[in-house]
């Protein structure tokens, strides 16, 4: 779970940074830089999901197992 908590906090920080960067880039008049920055951000998010895919799958599987075991009361 510790790895998952670090991953979630990293994604939260990344989304905050993306929001601030997007607002700052939207005010900028150079559109090409905006497109490149957004593409790079999307690539980073996809890479993170690919890296942590097995951890996320394990966590979701364990959650459903707990739900199913709780329903068998």
Tab-separated table of N, CA, C and O in Angstrom:
chain	number	residue	atom	x	y	z
A	1	UNK	N	0.821	-1.202	0.000
A	1	UNK	CA	0.000	0.000	0.000
A	1	UNK	C	0.861	1.261	0.000
A	1	UNK	O	0.433	2.281	-0.474
A	2	UNK	N	2.043	1.182	0.556
A	2	UNK	CA	2.886	2.354	0.612
A	2	UNK	C	3.223	2.852	-0.791
A	2	UNK	O	3.214	4.040	-1.044
A	3	UNK	N	3.514	1.919	-1.699
A	3	UNK	CA	3.796	2.298	-3.080
A	3	UNK	C	2.578	2.944	-3.710
A	3	UNK	O	2.687	3.945	-4.421
A	4	UNK	N	1.397	2.399	-3.423
A	4	UNK	CA	0.169	2.960	-3.972
A	4	UNK	C	-0.060	4.375	-3.458
A	4	UNK	O	-0.435	5.266	-4.226
A	5	UNK	N	0.158	4.603	-2.161
A	5	UNK	CA	-0.029	5.941	-1.596
A	5	UNK	C	0.926	6.943	-2.228
A	5	UNK	O	0.550	8.077	-2.521
A	6	UNK	N	2.157	6.513	-2.453
A	6	UNK	CA	3.114	7.406	-3.115
A	6	UNK	C	2.684	7.690	-4.544
A	6	UNK	O	2.813	8.818	-5.024
A	7	UNK	N	2.168	6.670	-5.228
A	7	UNK	CA	1.713	6.856	-6.597
A	7	UNK	C	0.541	7.832	-6.660
A	7	UNK	O	0.508	8.726	-7.504
A	8	UNK	N	-0.418	7.675	-5.748
A	8	UNK	CA	-1.583	8.560	-5.727
A	8	UNK	C	-1.164	9.988	-5.401
A	8	UNK	O	-1.625	10.944	-6.034
A	9	UNK	N	-0.261	10.165	-4.436
A	9	UNK	CA	0.176	11.517	-4.102
A	9	UNK	C	0.958	12.128	-5.260
A	9	UNK	O	0.846	13.326	-5.540
A	10	UNK	N	1.725	11.300	-5.981
A	10	UNK	CA	2.452	11.807	-7.144
A	10	UNK	C	1.482	12.245	-8.229
A	10	UNK	O	1.650	13.312	-8.831
A	11	UNK	N	0.462	11.427	-8.489
A	11	UNK	CA	-0.521	11.797	-9.509
A	11	UNK	C	-1.289	13.058	-9.117
A	11	UNK	O	-1.584	13.895	-9.969
A	12	UNK	N	-1.600	13.203	-7.825
A	12	UNK	CA	-2.282	14.402	-7.357
A	12	UNK	C	-1.419	15.630	-7.598
A	12	UNK	O	-1.890	16.660	-8.090
A	13	UNK	N	-0.140	15.517	-7.257
A	13	UNK	CA	0.780	16.634	-7.485
A	13	UNK	C	0.924	16.917	-8.978
A	13	UNK	O	0.960	18.082	-9.405
A	14	UNK	N	0.997	15.852	-9.772
A	14	UNK	CA	1.129	16.024	-11.218
A	14	UNK	C	-0.099	16.710	-11.809
A	14	UNK	O	0.026	17.616	-12.643
A	15	UNK	N	-1.286	16.314	-11.364
A	15	UNK	CA	-2.508	16.949	-11.874
A	15	UNK	C	-2.576	18.416	-11.461
A	15	UNK	O	-3.012	19.266	-12.242
A	16	UNK	N	-2.145	18.727	-10.238
A	16	UNK	CA	-2.092	20.125	-9.812
A	16	UNK	C	-1.139	20.928	-10.675
A	16	UNK	O	-1.443	22.050	-11.099
A	17	UNK	N	0.021	20.343	-10.945
A	17	UNK	CA	0.995	21.025	-11.790
A	17	UNK	C	0.455	21.200	-13.205
A	17	UNK	O	0.631	22.243	-13.819
A	18	UNK	N	-0.226	20.148	-13.712
A	18	UNK	CA	-0.793	20.238	-15.061
A	18	UNK	C	-1.833	21.344	-15.146
A	18	UNK	O	-1.887	22.079	-16.131
A	19	UNK	N	-2.654	21.482	-14.104
A	19	UNK	CA	-3.677	22.518	-14.101
A	19	UNK	C	-3.042	23.897	-14.112
A	19	UNK	O	-3.450	24.780	-14.878
A	20	UNK	N	-2.039	24.095	-13.267
A	20	UNK	CA	-1.349	25.391	-13.228
A	20	UNK	C	-0.639	25.679	-14.544
A	20	UNK	O	-0.687	26.795	-15.054
A	21	UNK	N	0.015	24.658	-15.088
A	21	UNK	CA	0.742	24.844	-16.343
A	21	UNK	C	-0.213	25.143	-17.483
A	21	UNK	O	0.051	26.010	-18.315
A	22	UNK	N	-1.346	24.426	-17.506
A	22	UNK	CA	-2.317	24.664	-18.566
A	22	UNK	C	-2.869	26.087	-18.509
A	22	UNK	O	-3.023	26.745	-19.537
A	23	UNK	N	-3.142	26.562	-17.289
A	23	UNK	CA	-3.652	27.922	-17.144
A	23	UNK	C	-2.599	28.938	-17.588
A	23	UNK	O	-2.920	29.920	-18.264
A	24	UNK	N	-1.349	28.664	-17.230
A	24	UNK	CA	-0.276	29.580	-17.610
A	24	UNK	C	-0.049	29.545	-19.113
A	24	UNK	O	0.145	30.588	-19.756
A	25	UNK	N	-0.096	28.345	-19.708
A	25	UNK	CA	0.125	28.233	-21.143
A	25	UNK	C	-1.050	28.776	-21.946
A	25	UNK	O	-0.866	29.257	-23.063
A	26	UNK	N	-2.250	28.705	-21.381
A	26	UNK	CA	-3.416	29.246	-22.080
A	26	UNK	C	-3.309	30.756	-22.219
A	26	UNK	O	-3.788	31.336	-23.189
A	27	UNK	N	-2.662	31.382	-21.243
A	27	UNK	CA	-2.481	32.830	-21.308
A	27	UNK	C	-1.393	33.201	-22.307
A	27	UNK	O	-1.340	34.323	-22.794
A	28	UNK	N	-0.513	32.235	-22.612
A	28	UNK	CA	0.568	32.475	-23.559
A	28	UNK	C	-0.011	32.503	-24.973
A	28	UNK	O	-0.940	31.783	-25.289
A	29	UNK	N	0.569	33.326	-25.832
A	29	UNK	CA	0.040	33.463	-27.187
A	29	UNK	C	0.679	32.507	-28.179
A	29	UNK	O	0.214	32.393	-29.305
A	30	UNK	N	1.735	31.815	-27.797
A	30	UNK	CA	2.400	30.911	-28.742
A	30	UNK	C	1.748	29.534	-28.666
A	30	UNK	O	1.989	28.755	-27.758
A	31	UNK	N	0.918	29.223	-29.618
A	31	UNK	CA	0.131	28.004	-29.611
A	31	UNK	C	0.940	26.735	-29.779
A	31	UNK	O	0.586	25.690	-29.258
A	32	UNK	N	2.055	26.799	-30.510
A	32	UNK	CA	2.845	25.598	-30.743
A	32	UNK	C	3.420	25.059	-29.446
A	32	UNK	O	3.460	23.852	-29.228
A	33	UNK	N	3.856	25.935	-28.573
A	33	UNK	CA	4.426	25.516	-27.296
A	33	UNK	C	3.340	24.866	-26.441
A	33	UNK	O	3.592	23.869	-25.754
A	34	UNK	N	2.127	25.406	-26.496
A	34	UNK	CA	1.019	24.818	-25.741
A	34	UNK	C	0.767	23.380	-26.180
A	34	UNK	O	0.567	22.497	-25.341
A	35	UNK	N	0.764	23.143	-27.460
A	35	UNK	CA	0.496	21.806	-27.984
A	35	UNK	C	1.601	20.843	-27.575
A	35	UNK	O	1.339	19.730	-27.121
A	36	UNK	N	2.843	21.262	-27.706
A	36	UNK	CA	3.968	20.406	-27.342
A	36	UNK	C	3.925	20.089	-25.854
A	36	UNK	O	4.127	18.935	-25.447
A	37	UNK	N	3.643	21.061	-25.013
A	37	UNK	CA	3.588	20.843	-23.567
A	37	UNK	C	2.474	19.875	-23.206
A	37	UNK	O	2.676	18.959	-22.388
A	38	UNK	N	1.321	20.029	-23.806
A	38	UNK	CA	0.206	19.135	-23.500
A	38	UNK	C	0.495	17.704	-23.972
A	38	UNK	O	0.180	16.732	-23.286
A	39	UNK	N	1.115	17.554	-25.139
A	39	UNK	CA	1.470	16.223	-25.635
A	39	UNK	C	2.476	15.566	-24.692
A	39	UNK	O	2.349	14.382	-24.356
A	40	UNK	N	3.465	16.318	-24.233
A	40	UNK	CA	4.446	15.763	-23.298
A	40	UNK	C	3.798	15.362	-21.978
A	40	UNK	O	4.132	14.318	-21.408
A	41	UNK	N	2.878	16.145	-21.489
A	41	UNK	CA	2.178	15.810	-20.245
A	41	UNK	C	1.368	14.529	-20.427
A	41	UNK	O	1.380	13.644	-19.566
A	42	UNK	N	0.686	14.399	-21.543
A	42	UNK	CA	-0.105	13.193	-21.810
A	42	UNK	C	0.805	11.974	-21.895
A	42	UNK	O	0.483	10.898	-21.363
A	43	UNK	N	1.964	12.112	-22.527
A	43	UNK	CA	2.913	10.997	-22.627
A	43	UNK	C	3.393	10.575	-21.242
A	43	UNK	O	3.491	9.380	-20.947
A	44	UNK	N	3.672	11.541	-20.366
A	44	UNK	CA	4.126	11.217	-19.013
A	44	UNK	C	3.039	10.467	-18.249
A	44	UNK	O	3.315	9.472	-17.578
A	45	UNK	N	1.806	10.913	-18.345
A	45	UNK	CA	0.708	10.246	-17.637
A	45	UNK	C	0.515	8.824	-18.166
A	45	UNK	O	0.352	7.879	-17.380
A	46	UNK	N	0.568	8.639	-19.466
A	46	UNK	CA	0.425	7.299	-20.040
A	46	UNK	C	1.573	6.405	-19.595
A	46	UNK	O	1.369	5.230	-19.265
A	47	UNK	N	2.781	6.937	-19.552
A	47	UNK	CA	3.929	6.147	-19.102
A	47	UNK	C	3.764	5.734	-17.646
A	47	UNK	O	4.072	4.591	-17.273
A	48	UNK	N	3.286	6.637	-16.801
A	48	UNK	CA	3.080	6.294	-15.389
A	48	UNK	C	2.032	5.205	-15.229
A	48	UNK	O	2.194	4.288	-14.412
A	49	UNK	N	0.970	5.299	-15.994
A	49	UNK	CA	-0.062	4.263	-15.930
A	49	UNK	C	0.519	2.924	-16.392
A	49	UNK	O	0.256	1.889	-15.786
A	50	UNK	N	1.329	2.938	-17.435
A	50	UNK	CA	1.927	1.696	-17.924
A	50	UNK	C	2.891	1.108	-16.892
A	50	UNK	O	2.935	-0.109	-16.700
A	51	UNK	N	3.639	1.958	-16.198
A	51	UNK	CA	4.602	1.484	-15.208
A	51	UNK	C	3.884	0.868	-14.018
A	51	UNK	O	4.262	-0.196	-13.526
A	52	UNK	N	2.843	1.514	-13.528
A	52	UNK	CA	2.162	1.068	-12.324
A	52	UNK	C	0.927	0.221	-12.618
A	52	UNK	O	0.088	0.027	-11.745
A	53	UNK	N	0.811	-0.296	-13.820
A	53	UNK	CA	-0.383	-1.048	-14.213
A	53	UNK	C	-0.595	-2.281	-13.343
A	53	UNK	O	-1.708	-2.537	-12.886
A	54	UNK	N	0.455	-3.045	-13.113
A	54	UNK	CA	0.292	-4.272	-12.327
A	54	UNK	C	-0.084	-3.959	-10.884
A	54	UNK	O	-0.914	-4.658	-10.286
A	55	UNK	N	0.493	-2.902	-10.304
A	55	UNK	CA	0.136	-2.521	-8.940
A	55	UNK	C	-1.326	-2.102	-8.850
A	55	UNK	O	-2.038	-2.472	-7.920
A	56	UNK	N	-1.784	-1.338	-9.827
A	56	UNK	CA	-3.179	-0.907	-9.818
A	56	UNK	C	-4.117	-2.095	-10.001
A	56	UNK	O	-5.154	-2.176	-9.343
A	57	UNK	N	-3.753	-3.042	-10.866
A	57	UNK	CA	-4.568	-4.225	-11.075
A	57	UNK	C	-4.659	-5.050	-9.793
A	57	UNK	O	-5.736	-5.527	-9.422
A	58	UNK	N	-3.526	-5.209	-9.100
A	58	UNK	CA	-3.525	-5.961	-7.837
A	58	UNK	C	-4.415	-5.294	-6.802
A	58	UNK	O	-5.165	-5.970	-6.094
A	59	UNK	N	-4.346	-3.991	-6.694
A	59	UNK	CA	-5.139	-3.279	-5.694
A	59	UNK	C	-6.627	-3.409	-6.003
A	59	UNK	O	-7.441	-3.669	-5.117
A	60	UNK	N	-7.004	-3.258	-7.268
A	60	UNK	CA	-8.418	-3.373	-7.635
A	60	UNK	C	-8.908	-4.804	-7.397
A	60	UNK	O	-10.014	-5.011	-6.885
A	61	UNK	N	-8.082	-5.788	-7.715
A	61	UNK	CA	-8.457	-7.184	-7.485
A	61	UNK	C	-8.673	-7.444	-5.998
A	61	UNK	O	-9.657	-8.081	-5.602
A	62	UNK	N	-7.769	-6.950	-5.155
A	62	UNK	CA	-7.911	-7.133	-3.711
A	62	UNK	C	-9.158	-6.428	-3.179
A	62	UNK	O	-9.844	-6.951	-2.297
A	63	UNK	N	-9.471	-5.263	-3.715
A	63	UNK	CA	-10.675	-4.552	-3.277
A	63	UNK	C	-11.918	-5.366	-3.603
A	63	UNK	O	-12.814	-5.514	-2.772
A	64	UNK	N	-11.994	-5.911	-4.822
A	64	UNK	CA	-13.161	-6.706	-5.190
A	64	UNK	C	-13.241	-7.993	-4.386
A	64	UNK	O	-14.331	-8.465	-4.059
A	65	UNK	N	-12.099	-8.591	-4.060
A	65	UNK	CA	-12.109	-9.788	-3.215
A	65	UNK	C	-12.677	-9.466	-1.834
A	65	UNK	O	-13.459	-10.238	-1.274
A	66	UNK	N	-12.300	-8.309	-1.281
A	66	UNK	CA	-12.833	-7.902	0.026
A	66	UNK	C	-14.333	-7.625	-0.057
A	66	UNK	O	-15.086	-7.975	0.843
A	67	UNK	N	-14.759	-7.026	-1.153
A	67	UNK	CA	-16.184	-6.752	-1.316
A	67	UNK	C	-16.970	-8.056	-1.409
A	67	UNK	O	-17.994	-8.227	-0.765
A	68	UNK	N	-16.446	-8.978	-2.208
A	68	UNK	CA	-17.124	-10.273	-2.370
A	68	UNK	C	-17.152	-11.056	-1.062
A	68	UNK	O	-18.156	-11.679	-0.732
A	69	UNK	N	-16.047	-11.036	-0.318
A	69	UNK	CA	-16.019	-11.766	0.949
A	69	UNK	C	-16.957	-11.116	1.976
A	69	UNK	O	-17.545	-11.789	2.797
A	70	UNK	N	-17.128	-9.803	1.909
A	70	UNK	CA	-18.047	-9.108	2.792
A	70	UNK	C	-19.498	-9.396	2.460
A	70	UNK	O	-20.365	-9.369	3.325
A	71	UNK	N	-19.788	-9.693	1.211
A	71	UNK	CA	-21.150	-9.986	0.797
A	71	UNK	C	-21.563	-11.405	1.158
A	71	UNK	O	-22.742	-11.718	1.183
A	72	UNK	N	-20.612	-12.284	1.467
A	72	UNK	CA	-20.891	-13.672	1.774
A	72	UNK	C	-21.187	-13.863	3.276
A	72	UNK	O	-20.910	-14.908	3.829
A	73	UNK	N	-21.741	-12.869	3.911
A	73	UNK	CA	-22.001	-12.928	5.355
A	73	UNK	C	-23.052	-13.921	5.683
A	73	UNK	O	-23.841	-14.433	5.069
